[in-house]
Amino acid sequence: MMLLRRLAGPLLSVAMLCLALWALHLLAREVNYHQVRRYVQGISHERLLLAVLLTTLGYAVMTLYDRFALASIGRQLPWRRVSLISFISYAFSNAVGMSLLVSGSIRYRFYIQSGLSTTEVARVVLFCTLSFWLGLLALTGVTLLLVPLPPELPLAAFGLPMGVLLTLLPLAWLAGGLIRHPLRLWRWRVSLPSPATGLRQILVGAFDWGLAAAVLYVLMPNELNNGFGHFLAIFVIAQIIGLV
């Protein structure tokens, strides 16, 4: 049993690496390397530099998920360690998919070593996952309210109703924070975060998704540029459908 526990960490790391390589293989299967190289060579150095800066900023924002999650359960860890754990978990989950399973497993291994209990790790993972979705829903809803979808898209006629619905969900989360007593769900008692904590969840998630969209937008061909608003609307809807 002791040998199995010692081997579990390295085996998990190798498994995650194999999953990442397999995902990259599937993504690159229909991509011609020479076409990509010619296109990248045609992009100005300024746009490439901007894309790199936005990517770096995006990963910096991702560390706030874990930082805010730890603050919500009253735990403090060194900033560098939190940033490393967050970076590794999102690097693998973004490449492999199945973010709740992949990033949750990685967080569990690192945070258990850092002294957190199983329950505390579960609360951190839940906090990060909710922030991830609340930010996406809020950004999608507000974008659909402000930017009409192109009429040729399948869901264009439902853009405004979807925008209202998706915006109401994060607002309901904020309003729920005003309830002081825990809510009872079947056997469990759930305490919703304060409005301030809920707002931080929504903002960090929305900022994260906005930066991800901005990176792709900067690298888009000029002939497909219909404005960042239209691009953002299509991007966030595609992300929701893909994640679901």
PDB file of C-alpha atoms in Angstrom:
ATOM      1  CA  MET A   1       0.000   0.000   0.000  1.00  0.00           C
ATOM      2  CA  MET A   2       2.843   2.404   0.849  1.00  0.00           C
ATOM      3  CA  LEU A   3       4.510   1.659  -2.484  1.00  0.00           C
ATOM      4  CA  LEU A   4       1.236   2.332  -4.299  1.00  0.00           C
ATOM      5  CA  ARG A   5       0.869   5.699  -2.552  1.00  0.00           C
ATOM      6  CA  ARG A   6       4.416   6.675  -3.524  1.00  0.00           C
ATOM      7  CA  LEU A   7       3.824   5.697  -7.137  1.00  0.00           C
ATOM      8  CA  ALA A   8       0.422   7.432  -7.355  1.00  0.00           C
ATOM      9  CA  GLY A   9       1.881  10.917  -7.794  1.00  0.00           C
ATOM     10  CA  PRO A  10       4.340  10.110 -10.613  1.00  0.00           C
ATOM     11  CA  LEU A  11       1.764   7.901 -12.342  1.00  0.00           C
ATOM     12  CA  LEU A  12      -0.821  10.706 -12.186  1.00  0.00           C
ATOM     13  CA  SER A  13       1.707  13.147 -13.660  1.00  0.00           C
ATOM     14  CA  VAL A  14       2.538  10.762 -16.510  1.00  0.00           C
ATOM     15  CA  ALA A  15      -1.173  10.152 -17.158  1.00  0.00           C
ATOM     16  CA  MET A  16      -1.872  13.893 -17.310  1.00  0.00           C
ATOM     17  CA  LEU A  17       1.046  14.385 -19.706  1.00  0.00           C
ATOM     18  CA  CYS A  18      -0.216  11.578 -21.965  1.00  0.00           C
ATOM     19  CA  LEU A  19      -3.718  13.072 -21.974  1.00  0.00           C
ATOM     20  CA  ALA A  20      -2.321  16.479 -22.893  1.00  0.00           C
ATOM     21  CA  LEU A  21      -0.237  15.028 -25.733  1.00  0.00           C
ATOM     22  CA  TRP A  22      -3.239  13.054 -26.998  1.00  0.00           C
ATOM     23  CA  ALA A  23      -5.405  16.194 -26.949  1.00  0.00           C
ATOM     24  CA  LEU A  24      -2.736  18.135 -28.849  1.00  0.00           C
ATOM     25  CA  HIS A  25      -2.531  15.322 -31.394  1.00  0.00           C
ATOM     26  CA  LEU A  26      -6.288  15.476 -31.988  1.00  0.00           C
ATOM     27  CA  LEU A  27      -6.182  19.264 -32.322  1.00  0.00           C
ATOM     28  CA  ALA A  28      -3.257  19.173 -34.752  1.00  0.00           C
ATOM     29  CA  ARG A  29      -4.555  16.291 -36.852  1.00  0.00           C
ATOM     30  CA  GLU A  30      -6.396  18.567 -39.269  1.00  0.00           C
ATOM     31  CA  VAL A  31      -3.847  21.387 -39.203  1.00  0.00           C
ATOM     32  CA  ASN A  32      -1.176  21.766 -41.856  1.00  0.00           C
ATOM     33  CA  TYR A  33       2.085  22.899 -40.274  1.00  0.00           C
ATOM     34  CA  HIS A  34       3.200  24.810 -43.353  1.00  0.00           C
ATOM     35  CA  GLN A  35      -0.069  26.739 -43.505  1.00  0.00           C
ATOM     36  CA  VAL A  36       0.257  27.687 -39.857  1.00  0.00           C
ATOM     37  CA  ARG A  37       3.864  28.760 -40.331  1.00  0.00           C
ATOM     38  CA  ARG A  38       3.018  30.949 -43.333  1.00  0.00           C
ATOM     39  CA  TYR A  39       0.139  32.563 -41.479  1.00  0.00           C
ATOM     40  CA  VAL A  40       2.182  33.240 -38.331  1.00  0.00           C
ATOM     41  CA  GLN A  41       4.992  34.704 -40.413  1.00  0.00           C
ATOM     42  CA  GLY A  42       2.471  37.102 -41.946  1.00  0.00           C
ATOM     43  CA  ILE A  43       1.337  38.444 -38.562  1.00  0.00           C
ATOM     44  CA  SER A  44       3.056  41.628 -37.467  1.00  0.00           C
ATOM     45  CA  HIS A  45       5.445  41.514 -34.544  1.00  0.00           C
ATOM     46  CA  GLU A  46       3.264  44.005 -32.685  1.00  0.00           C
ATOM     47  CA  ARG A  47       0.220  41.694 -32.834  1.00  0.00           C
ATOM     48  CA  LEU A  48       2.256  38.669 -31.768  1.00  0.00           C
ATOM     49  CA  LEU A  49       3.707  40.600 -28.849  1.00  0.00           C
ATOM     50  CA  LEU A  50       0.237  41.794 -27.833  1.00  0.00           C
ATOM     51  CA  ALA A  51      -1.073  38.218 -27.962  1.00  0.00           C
ATOM     52  CA  VAL A  52       1.802  37.038 -25.743  1.00  0.00           C
ATOM     53  CA  LEU A  53       1.169  39.858 -23.254  1.00  0.00           C
ATOM     54  CA  LEU A  54      -2.560  39.080 -23.129  1.00  0.00           C
ATOM     55  CA  THR A  55      -1.833  35.383 -22.620  1.00  0.00           C
ATOM     56  CA  THR A  56       0.556  36.166 -19.774  1.00  0.00           C
ATOM     57  CA  LEU A  57      -2.007  38.470 -18.191  1.00  0.00           C
ATOM     58  CA  GLY A  58      -4.651  35.762 -18.603  1.00  0.00           C
ATOM     59  CA  TYR A  59      -2.625  33.204 -16.674  1.00  0.00           C
ATOM     60  CA  ALA A  60      -1.911  35.821 -14.011  1.00  0.00           C
ATOM     61  CA  VAL A  61      -5.649  36.397 -13.637  1.00  0.00           C
ATOM     62  CA  MET A  62      -6.199  32.631 -13.324  1.00  0.00           C
ATOM     63  CA  THR A  63      -4.186  32.616 -10.108  1.00  0.00           C
ATOM     64  CA  LEU A  64      -6.878  34.817  -8.567  1.00  0.00           C
ATOM     65  CA  TYR A  65      -9.341  31.908  -8.709  1.00  0.00           C
ATOM     66  CA  ASP A  66      -7.313  29.985  -6.133  1.00  0.00           C
ATOM     67  CA  ARG A  67      -6.290  33.051  -4.148  1.00  0.00           C
ATOM     68  CA  PHE A  68      -9.902  34.145  -3.666  1.00  0.00           C
ATOM     69  CA  ALA A  69     -10.974  30.535  -2.999  1.00  0.00           C
ATOM     70  CA  LEU A  70      -8.421  30.143  -0.213  1.00  0.00           C
ATOM     71  CA  ALA A  71      -9.443  33.498   1.252  1.00  0.00           C
ATOM     72  CA  SER A  72     -13.086  32.365   1.284  1.00  0.00           C
ATOM     73  CA  ILE A  73     -12.228  29.386   3.536  1.00  0.00           C
ATOM     74  CA  GLY A  74      -9.853  31.372   5.733  1.00  0.00           C
ATOM     75  CA  ARG A  75      -6.607  29.720   4.570  1.00  0.00           C
ATOM     76  CA  GLN A  76      -3.413  31.421   3.442  1.00  0.00           C
ATOM     77  CA  LEU A  77      -0.585  29.899   1.417  1.00  0.00           C
ATOM     78  CA  PRO A  78       2.518  31.493  -0.137  1.00  0.00           C
ATOM     79  CA  TRP A  79       1.639  33.431  -3.288  1.00  0.00           C
ATOM     80  CA  ARG A  80       4.226  31.584  -5.375  1.00  0.00           C
ATOM     81  CA  ARG A  81       2.864  28.170  -4.434  1.00  0.00           C
ATOM     82  CA  VAL A  82      -0.739  29.192  -5.095  1.00  0.00           C
ATOM     83  CA  SER A  83       0.278  30.618  -8.479  1.00  0.00           C
ATOM     84  CA  LEU A  84       2.150  27.427  -9.394  1.00  0.00           C
ATOM     85  CA  ILE A  85      -0.761  25.177  -8.417  1.00  0.00           C
ATOM     86  CA  SER A  86      -3.229  27.330 -10.342  1.00  0.00           C
ATOM     87  CA  PHE A  87      -0.995  27.524 -13.416  1.00  0.00           C
ATOM     88  CA  ILE A  88      -0.400  23.766 -13.568  1.00  0.00           C
ATOM     89  CA  SER A  89      -4.053  22.863 -13.006  1.00  0.00           C
ATOM     90  CA  TYR A  90      -5.354  25.236 -15.675  1.00  0.00           C
ATOM     91  CA  ALA A  91      -2.567  24.437 -18.132  1.00  0.00           C
ATOM     92  CA  PHE A  92      -3.575  20.766 -18.069  1.00  0.00           C
ATOM     93  CA  SER A  93      -7.341  21.266 -17.897  1.00  0.00           C
ATOM     94  CA  ASN A  94      -7.314  23.789 -20.766  1.00  0.00           C
ATOM     95  CA  ALA A  95      -5.381  21.364 -22.953  1.00  0.00           C
ATOM     96  CA  VAL A  96      -7.066  18.116 -21.953  1.00  0.00           C
ATOM     97  CA  GLY A  97     -10.593  19.296 -21.141  1.00  0.00           C
ATOM     98  CA  MET A  98     -12.757  17.847 -18.344  1.00  0.00           C
ATOM     99  CA  SER A  99     -11.673  20.798 -16.206  1.00  0.00           C
ATOM    100  CA  LEU A 100     -13.496  19.762 -13.024  1.00  0.00           C
ATOM    101  CA  LEU A 101     -11.888  16.302 -13.021  1.00  0.00           C
ATOM    102  CA  VAL A 102      -8.420  17.258 -14.251  1.00  0.00           C
ATOM    103  CA  SER A 103      -7.859  20.521 -12.372  1.00  0.00           C
ATOM    104  CA  GLY A 104      -9.619  19.115  -9.313  1.00  0.00           C
ATOM    105  CA  SER A 105      -7.274  16.116  -9.196  1.00  0.00           C
ATOM    106  CA  ILE A 106      -4.190  18.287  -9.562  1.00  0.00           C
ATOM    107  CA  ARG A 107      -5.389  20.724  -6.921  1.00  0.00           C
ATOM    108  CA  TYR A 108      -6.146  17.841  -4.571  1.00  0.00           C
ATOM    109  CA  ARG A 109      -2.605  16.475  -4.801  1.00  0.00           C
ATOM    110  CA  PHE A 110      -0.894  19.834  -4.241  1.00  0.00           C
ATOM    111  CA  TYR A 111      -3.219  21.274  -1.616  1.00  0.00           C
ATOM    112  CA  ILE A 112      -3.195  18.089   0.481  1.00  0.00           C
ATOM    113  CA  GLN A 113       0.599  18.402   0.543  1.00  0.00           C
ATOM    114  CA  SER A 114       0.158  22.020   1.654  1.00  0.00           C
ATOM    115  CA  GLY A 115      -1.844  21.005   4.705  1.00  0.00           C
ATOM    116  CA  LEU A 116      -5.441  21.489   3.547  1.00  0.00           C
ATOM    117  CA  SER A 117      -8.046  18.918   4.477  1.00  0.00           C
ATOM    118  CA  THR A 118     -10.076  16.990   1.914  1.00  0.00           C
ATOM    119  CA  THR A 119     -13.119  19.126   2.717  1.00  0.00           C
ATOM    120  CA  GLU A 120     -11.136  22.344   2.253  1.00  0.00           C
ATOM    121  CA  VAL A 121      -9.778  21.154  -1.098  1.00  0.00           C
ATOM    122  CA  ALA A 122     -13.318  20.330  -2.214  1.00  0.00           C
ATOM    123  CA  ARG A 123     -14.459  23.834  -1.227  1.00  0.00           C
ATOM    124  CA  VAL A 124     -11.574  25.394  -3.164  1.00  0.00           C
ATOM    125  CA  VAL A 125     -12.370  23.342  -6.277  1.00  0.00           C
ATOM    126  CA  LEU A 126     -16.066  24.207  -6.003  1.00  0.00           C
ATOM    127  CA  PHE A 127     -15.286  27.907  -5.554  1.00  0.00           C
ATOM    128  CA  CYS A 128     -13.000  27.950  -8.623  1.00  0.00           C
ATOM    129  CA  THR A 129     -15.495  26.021 -10.744  1.00  0.00           C
ATOM    130  CA  LEU A 130     -18.346  28.350  -9.803  1.00  0.00           C
ATOM    131  CA  SER A 131     -16.192  31.403 -10.511  1.00  0.00           C
ATOM    132  CA  PHE A 132     -15.273  29.938 -13.889  1.00  0.00           C
ATOM    133  CA  TRP A 133     -18.941  29.474 -14.850  1.00  0.00           C
ATOM    134  CA  LEU A 134     -20.333  32.624 -13.243  1.00  0.00           C
ATOM    135  CA  GLY A 135     -17.817  34.755 -15.116  1.00  0.00           C
ATOM    136  CA  LEU A 136     -18.597  33.031 -18.406  1.00  0.00           C
ATOM    137  CA  LEU A 137     -22.368  33.378 -17.935  1.00  0.00           C
ATOM    138  CA  ALA A 138     -22.085  37.032 -16.905  1.00  0.00           C
ATOM    139  CA  LEU A 139     -19.803  37.935 -19.810  1.00  0.00           C
ATOM    140  CA  THR A 140     -22.014  36.073 -22.292  1.00  0.00           C
ATOM    141  CA  GLY A 141     -25.206  37.632 -20.981  1.00  0.00           C
ATOM    142  CA  VAL A 142     -23.915  41.200 -20.992  1.00  0.00           C
ATOM    143  CA  THR A 143     -22.343  40.731 -24.427  1.00  0.00           C
ATOM    144  CA  LEU A 144     -25.611  39.444 -25.912  1.00  0.00           C
ATOM    145  CA  LEU A 145     -27.494  42.387 -24.392  1.00  0.00           C
ATOM    146  CA  LEU A 146     -25.085  44.904 -25.890  1.00  0.00           C
ATOM    147  CA  VAL A 147     -24.103  43.260 -29.188  1.00  0.00           C
ATOM    148  CA  PRO A 148     -26.724  41.676 -31.490  1.00  0.00           C
ATOM    149  CA  LEU A 149     -25.693  38.371 -32.994  1.00  0.00           C
ATOM    150  CA  PRO A 150     -25.117  38.241 -36.761  1.00  0.00           C
ATOM    151  CA  PRO A 151     -28.459  37.205 -38.360  1.00  0.00           C
ATOM    152  CA  GLU A 152     -26.860  34.269 -40.190  1.00  0.00           C
ATOM    153  CA  LEU A 153     -26.092  32.471 -36.919  1.00  0.00           C
ATOM    154  CA  PRO A 154     -28.546  29.706 -35.869  1.00  0.00           C
ATOM    155  CA  LEU A 155     -29.392  31.245 -32.467  1.00  0.00           C
ATOM    156  CA  ALA A 156     -29.422  34.874 -33.567  1.00  0.00           C
ATOM    157  CA  ALA A 157     -33.174  35.316 -32.973  1.00  0.00           C
ATOM    158  CA  PHE A 158     -32.776  34.190 -29.347  1.00  0.00           C
ATOM    159  CA  GLY A 159     -29.813  36.420 -28.577  1.00  0.00           C
ATOM    160  CA  LEU A 160     -31.677  38.951 -26.438  1.00  0.00           C
ATOM    161  CA  PRO A 161     -33.691  36.421 -24.363  1.00  0.00           C
ATOM    162  CA  MET A 162     -30.534  34.389 -23.798  1.00  0.00           C
ATOM    163  CA  GLY A 163     -28.707  37.538 -22.750  1.00  0.00           C
ATOM    164  CA  VAL A 164     -31.374  38.345 -20.173  1.00  0.00           C
ATOM    165  CA  LEU A 165     -31.429  34.783 -18.796  1.00  0.00           C
ATOM    166  CA  LEU A 166     -27.673  34.416 -18.587  1.00  0.00           C
ATOM    167  CA  THR A 167     -27.303  37.808 -16.904  1.00  0.00           C
ATOM    168  CA  LEU A 168     -29.946  36.966 -14.317  1.00  0.00           C
ATOM    169  CA  LEU A 169     -28.103  33.848 -13.134  1.00  0.00           C
ATOM    170  CA  PRO A 170     -25.020  35.684 -11.757  1.00  0.00           C
ATOM    171  CA  LEU A 171     -27.306  38.414 -10.378  1.00  0.00           C
ATOM    172  CA  ALA A 172     -29.289  35.738  -8.537  1.00  0.00           C
ATOM    173  CA  TRP A 173     -26.018  34.416  -7.101  1.00  0.00           C
ATOM    174  CA  LEU A 174     -25.196  37.887  -5.791  1.00  0.00           C
ATOM    175  CA  ALA A 175     -28.680  38.311  -4.367  1.00  0.00           C
ATOM    176  CA  GLY A 176     -28.426  34.933  -2.653  1.00  0.00           C
ATOM    177  CA  GLY A 177     -25.458  36.239  -0.704  1.00  0.00           C
ATOM    178  CA  LEU A 178     -27.798  38.589   1.127  1.00  0.00           C
ATOM    179  CA  ILE A 179     -29.436  35.569   2.802  1.00  0.00           C
ATOM    180  CA  ARG A 180     -27.716  35.267   6.158  1.00  0.00           C
ATOM    181  CA  HIS A 181     -28.859  31.791   7.171  1.00  0.00           C
ATOM    182  CA  PRO A 182     -27.674  28.625   5.345  1.00  0.00           C
ATOM    183  CA  LEU A 183     -29.928  27.127   2.698  1.00  0.00           C
ATOM    184  CA  ARG A 184     -31.031  23.526   3.071  1.00  0.00           C
ATOM    185  CA  LEU A 185     -30.611  21.331  -0.012  1.00  0.00           C
ATOM    186  CA  TRP A 186     -31.745  17.799   0.739  1.00  0.00           C
ATOM    187  CA  ARG A 187     -29.345  16.632   3.476  1.00  0.00           C
ATOM    188  CA  TRP A 188     -26.895  19.507   3.107  1.00  0.00           C
ATOM    189  CA  ARG A 189     -26.796  23.004   4.515  1.00  0.00           C
ATOM    190  CA  VAL A 190     -25.225  25.477   2.079  1.00  0.00           C
ATOM    191  CA  SER A 191     -24.003  28.955   3.022  1.00  0.00           C
ATOM    192  CA  LEU A 192     -23.786  31.279   0.018  1.00  0.00           C
ATOM    193  CA  PRO A 193     -20.837  33.708  -0.157  1.00  0.00           C
ATOM    194  CA  SER A 194     -21.291  37.374   0.638  1.00  0.00           C
ATOM    195  CA  PRO A 195     -22.141  39.733  -2.254  1.00  0.00           C
ATOM    196  CA  ALA A 196     -18.557  41.047  -2.184  1.00  0.00           C
ATOM    197  CA  THR A 197     -17.117  37.536  -2.540  1.00  0.00           C
ATOM    198  CA  GLY A 198     -19.664  36.664  -5.223  1.00  0.00           C
ATOM    199  CA  LEU A 199     -18.767  39.803  -7.147  1.00  0.00           C
ATOM    200  CA  ARG A 200     -15.092  38.866  -7.046  1.00  0.00           C
ATOM    201  CA  GLN A 201     -15.977  35.433  -8.417  1.00  0.00           C
ATOM    202  CA  ILE A 202     -17.906  36.926 -11.315  1.00  0.00           C
ATOM    203  CA  LEU A 203     -15.330  39.587 -12.137  1.00  0.00           C
ATOM    204  CA  VAL A 204     -12.317  37.278 -12.145  1.00  0.00           C
ATOM    205  CA  GLY A 205     -14.174  34.755 -14.298  1.00  0.00           C
ATOM    206  CA  ALA A 206     -15.371  37.394 -16.765  1.00  0.00           C
ATOM    207  CA  PHE A 207     -11.921  38.973 -16.952  1.00  0.00           C
ATOM    208  CA  ASP A 208     -10.347  35.566 -17.575  1.00  0.00           C
ATOM    209  CA  TRP A 209     -12.724  34.757 -20.438  1.00  0.00           C
ATOM    210  CA  GLY A 210     -12.418  38.250 -21.893  1.00  0.00           C
ATOM    211  CA  LEU A 211      -8.626  37.938 -22.053  1.00  0.00           C
ATOM    212  CA  ALA A 212      -8.867  34.507 -23.684  1.00  0.00           C
ATOM    213  CA  ALA A 213     -11.119  35.965 -26.366  1.00  0.00           C
ATOM    214  CA  ALA A 214      -8.818  38.953 -26.829  1.00  0.00           C
ATOM    215  CA  VAL A 215      -5.829  36.695 -27.545  1.00  0.00           C
ATOM    216  CA  LEU A 216      -7.648  34.956 -30.392  1.00  0.00           C
ATOM    217  CA  TYR A 217      -9.103  38.221 -31.676  1.00  0.00           C
ATOM    218  CA  VAL A 218      -5.655  39.780 -31.984  1.00  0.00           C
ATOM    219  CA  LEU A 219      -4.515  36.830 -34.110  1.00  0.00           C
ATOM    220  CA  MET A 220      -7.613  36.674 -36.341  1.00  0.00           C
ATOM    221  CA  PRO A 221      -7.250  37.409 -40.081  1.00  0.00           C
ATOM    222  CA  ASN A 222      -8.185  40.973 -40.966  1.00  0.00           C
ATOM    223  CA  GLU A 223     -10.815  39.860 -43.483  1.00  0.00           C
ATOM    224  CA  LEU A 224     -12.777  38.162 -40.679  1.00  0.00           C
ATOM    225  CA  ASN A 225     -12.681  41.185 -38.399  1.00  0.00           C
ATOM    226  CA  ASN A 226     -16.212  42.427 -37.762  1.00  0.00           C
ATOM    227  CA  GLY A 227     -15.374  44.061 -34.461  1.00  0.00           C
ATOM    228  CA  PHE A 228     -14.481  42.646 -31.053  1.00  0.00           C
ATOM    229  CA  GLY A 229     -18.100  42.709 -29.872  1.00  0.00           C
ATOM    230  CA  HIS A 230     -19.319  40.283 -32.527  1.00  0.00           C
ATOM    231  CA  PHE A 231     -16.252  38.097 -32.066  1.00  0.00           C
ATOM    232  CA  LEU A 232     -16.737  38.008 -28.282  1.00  0.00           C
ATOM    233  CA  ALA A 233     -20.419  37.072 -28.628  1.00  0.00           C
ATOM    234  CA  ILE A 234     -19.609  34.136 -30.915  1.00  0.00           C
ATOM    235  CA  PHE A 235     -16.631  33.100 -28.785  1.00  0.00           C
ATOM    236  CA  VAL A 236     -18.477  32.916 -25.454  1.00  0.00           C
ATOM    237  CA  ILE A 237     -21.506  31.113 -26.924  1.00  0.00           C
ATOM    238  CA  ALA A 238     -19.196  28.559 -28.541  1.00  0.00           C
ATOM    239  CA  GLN A 239     -17.408  28.093 -25.231  1.00  0.00           C
ATOM    240  CA  ILE A 240     -20.650  27.429 -23.340  1.00  0.00           C
ATOM    241  CA  ILE A 241     -21.818  24.910 -25.946  1.00  0.00           C
ATOM    242  CA  GLY A 242     -18.405  23.216 -26.004  1.00  0.00           C
ATOM    243  CA  LEU A 243     -18.180  23.000 -22.219  1.00  0.00           C
ATOM    244  CA  VAL A 244     -21.697  21.623 -21.906  1.00  0.00           C
TER     245      VAL A 244
END
